[in-house]
PDB file of C-alpha atoms in Angstrom:
ATOM      1  CA  MET A  21     -19.406 125.888  54.841  1.00  0.00           C
ATOM      2  CA  ALA A  22     -19.256 123.766  57.982  1.00  0.00           C
ATOM      3  CA  MET A  23     -15.609 124.474  58.735  1.00  0.00           C
ATOM      4  CA  LEU A  24     -16.341 128.020  59.991  1.00  0.00           C
ATOM      5  CA  GLU A  25     -18.909 127.233  62.666  1.00  0.00           C
ATOM      6  CA  LYS A  26     -17.662 128.279  66.084  1.00  0.00           C
ATOM      7  CA  LEU A  27     -16.148 131.691  66.708  1.00  0.00           C
ATOM      8  CA  ILE A  28     -13.202 132.221  69.082  1.00  0.00           C
ATOM      9  CA  GLY A  29     -12.372 135.773  70.163  1.00  0.00           C
ATOM     10  CA  PHE A  30      -8.811 136.912  70.938  1.00  0.00           C
ATOM     11  CA  ILE A  31      -7.935 139.883  73.126  1.00  0.00           C
ATOM     12  CA  PRO A  32      -4.340 140.896  73.907  1.00  0.00           C
ATOM     13  CA  THR A  33      -3.009 141.447  77.415  1.00  0.00           C
ATOM     14  CA  ARG A  34       0.394 142.596  78.589  1.00  0.00           C
ATOM     15  CA  ASN A  35       0.759 139.981  81.320  1.00  0.00           C
ATOM     16  CA  GLY A  36      -2.614 138.729  82.502  1.00  0.00           C
ATOM     17  CA  GLU A  37      -2.536 140.299  85.975  1.00  0.00           C
ATOM     18  CA  GLY A  38      -5.985 141.573  86.891  1.00  0.00           C
ATOM     19  CA  VAL A  39      -7.508 140.237  83.704  1.00  0.00           C
ATOM     20  CA  ARG A  40      -9.252 137.284  85.322  1.00  0.00           C
ATOM     21  CA  GLU A  41     -10.844 139.533  87.957  1.00  0.00           C
ATOM     22  CA  PHE A  42     -12.110 141.855  85.217  1.00  0.00           C
ATOM     23  CA  TYR A  43     -13.489 139.296  82.753  1.00  0.00           C
ATOM     24  CA  GLU A  44     -14.772 136.829  85.347  1.00  0.00           C
ATOM     25  CA  GLY A  45     -15.575 139.077  88.317  1.00  0.00           C
ATOM     26  CA  LYS A  46     -16.827 142.222  86.607  1.00  0.00           C
ATOM     27  CA  LEU A  47     -18.145 140.964  83.257  1.00  0.00           C
ATOM     28  CA  GLY A  48     -19.355 137.613  84.575  1.00  0.00           C
ATOM     29  CA  LEU A  49     -17.692 135.410  81.957  1.00  0.00           C
ATOM     30  CA  ARG A  50     -17.012 131.809  82.910  1.00  0.00           C
ATOM     31  CA  PHE A  51     -13.298 131.081  83.475  1.00  0.00           C
ATOM     32  CA  LEU A  52     -12.175 127.853  81.772  1.00  0.00           C
ATOM     33  CA  ASP A  53      -8.376 127.692  81.905  1.00  0.00           C
ATOM     34  CA  ASP A  54      -5.029 129.452  82.161  1.00  0.00           C
ATOM     35  CA  ASP A  55      -2.731 127.625  79.761  1.00  0.00           C
ATOM     36  CA  LYS A  56       0.126 130.141  80.322  1.00  0.00           C
ATOM     37  CA  PHE A  57      -0.334 131.486  76.778  1.00  0.00           C
ATOM     38  CA  ALA A  58      -3.822 132.815  77.435  1.00  0.00           C
ATOM     39  CA  LEU A  59      -6.581 132.979  80.002  1.00  0.00           C
ATOM     40  CA  VAL A  60      -9.577 131.224  78.487  1.00  0.00           C
ATOM     41  CA  PHE A  61     -13.162 132.284  79.145  1.00  0.00           C
ATOM     42  CA  GLU A  62     -16.574 131.338  77.843  1.00  0.00           C
ATOM     43  CA  ALA A  63     -19.205 133.890  76.825  1.00  0.00           C
ATOM     44  CA  GLY A  64     -22.328 131.953  75.879  1.00  0.00           C
ATOM     45  CA  ASP A  65     -21.009 129.396  73.407  1.00  0.00           C
ATOM     46  CA  THR A  66     -18.055 131.570  72.365  1.00  0.00           C
ATOM     47  CA  MET A  67     -14.530 131.011  73.644  1.00  0.00           C
ATOM     48  CA  ILE A  68     -12.529 134.152  74.400  1.00  0.00           C
ATOM     49  CA  ARG A  69      -8.759 133.844  74.779  1.00  0.00           C
ATOM     50  CA  ILE A  70      -7.048 136.700  76.592  1.00  0.00           C
ATOM     51  CA  ALA A  71      -3.633 136.174  75.013  1.00  0.00           C
ATOM     52  CA  ARG A  72      -0.426 137.162  76.797  1.00  0.00           C
ATOM     53  CA  VAL A  73       1.398 139.119  74.114  1.00  0.00           C
ATOM     54  CA  GLY A  74       3.758 141.344  76.101  1.00  0.00           C
ATOM     55  CA  GLU A  75       3.857 145.026  75.277  1.00  0.00           C
ATOM     56  CA  PHE A  76       1.376 146.370  72.752  1.00  0.00           C
ATOM     57  CA  THR A  77      -0.524 149.550  71.993  1.00  0.00           C
ATOM     58  CA  PRO A  78      -4.299 149.111  72.354  1.00  0.00           C
ATOM     59  CA  ALA A  79      -6.285 149.750  69.187  1.00  0.00           C
ATOM     60  CA  ARG A  80      -8.203 153.038  69.086  1.00  0.00           C
ATOM     61  CA  PHE A  81     -11.371 151.207  68.090  1.00  0.00           C
ATOM     62  CA  THR A  82     -13.615 148.486  69.492  1.00  0.00           C
ATOM     63  CA  ILE A  83     -12.003 145.047  69.349  1.00  0.00           C
ATOM     64  CA  LEU A  84     -14.823 142.969  70.857  1.00  0.00           C
ATOM     65  CA  GLY A  85     -18.437 143.583  71.763  1.00  0.00           C
ATOM     66  CA  TRP A  86     -21.552 141.926  73.071  1.00  0.00           C
ATOM     67  CA  GLU A  87     -25.062 142.310  71.720  1.00  0.00           C
ATOM     68  CA  THR A  88     -27.727 142.904  74.352  1.00  0.00           C
ATOM     69  CA  HIS A  89     -31.490 143.280  74.349  1.00  0.00           C
ATOM     70  CA  GLY A  90     -31.533 145.633  77.353  1.00  0.00           C
ATOM     71  CA  ILE A  91     -28.558 147.963  77.022  1.00  0.00           C
ATOM     72  CA  GLU A  92     -29.697 150.501  79.621  1.00  0.00           C
ATOM     73  CA  GLN A  93     -30.052 147.851  82.353  1.00  0.00           C
ATOM     74  CA  ASP A  94     -26.832 146.103  81.348  1.00  0.00           C
ATOM     75  CA  VAL A  95     -24.890 149.380  81.488  1.00  0.00           C
ATOM     76  CA  ARG A  96     -26.337 150.097  84.942  1.00  0.00           C
ATOM     77  CA  ASP A  97     -25.473 146.578  86.140  1.00  0.00           C
ATOM     78  CA  LEU A  98     -21.898 146.755  84.860  1.00  0.00           C
ATOM     79  CA  ALA A  99     -21.454 150.221  86.361  1.00  0.00           C
ATOM     80  CA  THR A 100     -22.344 148.801  89.800  1.00  0.00           C
ATOM     81  CA  ARG A 101     -19.556 146.240  89.271  1.00  0.00           C
ATOM     82  CA  GLY A 102     -17.028 149.017  88.699  1.00  0.00           C
ATOM     83  CA  ILE A 103     -17.088 149.315  84.905  1.00  0.00           C
ATOM     84  CA  THR A 104     -16.635 152.894  83.700  1.00  0.00           C
ATOM     85  CA  PHE A 105     -18.218 153.725  80.368  1.00  0.00           C
ATOM     86  CA  GLU A 106     -16.335 155.911  77.926  1.00  0.00           C
ATOM     87  CA  ARG A 107     -17.427 159.414  76.921  1.00  0.00           C
ATOM     88  CA  PHE A 108     -16.562 160.869  73.553  1.00  0.00           C
ATOM     89  CA  GLY A 109     -16.788 164.537  72.650  1.00  0.00           C
ATOM     90  CA  PHE A 110     -17.611 163.937  68.999  1.00  0.00           C
ATOM     91  CA  ILE A 111     -20.889 162.005  69.496  1.00  0.00           C
ATOM     92  CA  GLU A 112     -23.956 162.641  71.628  1.00  0.00           C
ATOM     93  CA  GLN A 113     -24.353 160.135  74.472  1.00  0.00           C
ATOM     94  CA  ASP A 114     -27.063 159.902  77.114  1.00  0.00           C
ATOM     95  CA  ASP A 115     -26.532 160.038  80.891  1.00  0.00           C
ATOM     96  CA  LEU A 116     -25.426 156.375  80.924  1.00  0.00           C
ATOM     97  CA  GLY A 117     -22.874 156.888  78.129  1.00  0.00           C
ATOM     98  CA  ILE A 118     -25.027 155.230  75.460  1.00  0.00           C
ATOM     99  CA  TRP A 119     -24.895 156.572  71.905  1.00  0.00           C
ATOM    100  CA  THR A 120     -27.881 156.099  69.589  1.00  0.00           C
ATOM    101  CA  SER A 121     -26.785 155.748  65.969  1.00  0.00           C
ATOM    102  CA  PRO A 122     -28.775 157.157  63.026  1.00  0.00           C
ATOM    103  CA  SER A 123     -30.144 153.628  62.419  1.00  0.00           C
ATOM    104  CA  GLY A 124     -31.438 153.430  66.003  1.00  0.00           C
ATOM    105  CA  ALA A 125     -28.765 150.993  67.242  1.00  0.00           C
ATOM    106  CA  LYS A 126     -27.438 151.837  70.707  1.00  0.00           C
ATOM    107  CA  VAL A 127     -23.791 151.417  71.749  1.00  0.00           C
ATOM    108  CA  ALA A 128     -21.820 151.918  74.976  1.00  0.00           C
ATOM    109  CA  TRP A 129     -18.052 151.492  75.224  1.00  0.00           C
ATOM    110  CA  PHE A 130     -15.721 150.560  78.083  1.00  0.00           C
ATOM    111  CA  LYS A 131     -12.104 149.456  78.500  1.00  0.00           C
ATOM    112  CA  ASP A 132     -10.468 146.416  80.014  1.00  0.00           C
ATOM    113  CA  PRO A 133      -7.391 146.666  82.313  1.00  0.00           C
ATOM    114  CA  ASP A 134      -5.058 146.774  79.275  1.00  0.00           C
ATOM    115  CA  GLY A 135      -6.949 149.636  77.604  1.00  0.00           C
ATOM    116  CA  ASN A 136      -8.691 147.465  74.983  1.00  0.00           C
ATOM    117  CA  THR A 137     -12.001 149.006  73.922  1.00  0.00           C
ATOM    118  CA  LEU A 138     -15.005 146.723  74.360  1.00  0.00           C
ATOM    119  CA  SER A 139     -18.677 147.472  73.764  1.00  0.00           C
ATOM    120  CA  LEU A 140     -22.284 146.620  74.398  1.00  0.00           C
ATOM    121  CA  SER A 141     -24.743 147.178  71.580  1.00  0.00           C
ATOM    122  CA  GLN A 142     -28.465 146.859  71.051  1.00  0.00           C
ATOM    123  CA  HIS A 143     -29.726 146.633  67.500  1.00  0.00           C
ATOM    124  CA  THR A 144     -33.248 147.418  66.379  1.00  0.00           C
TER     125      THR A 144
END
């Protein structure tokens, strides 16, 4: 099925202010364009469009995540760039905010300037 080859991620933003600094400056994504409808970034070979949608209520769940092979180091690195990792009272998380699932996968969550929940995960 060759027509579904390259993934493009979409994330909503209220107006785009501060979004470039977050995704480019803090997360280290490569900025490609601001076409006035969205700020466009590249994460590996994936395009991410931060779409200007006006007012919205952020979802209460993860809308986009990145797989890592060294979650502890990546969480530490992002924390030094000003990323705050979420804490939840209903799951057990380590000192870095990383939850280990029953399968052994590890996940840490954080929010962008619009309150969208993003994550890092390491799978066994």
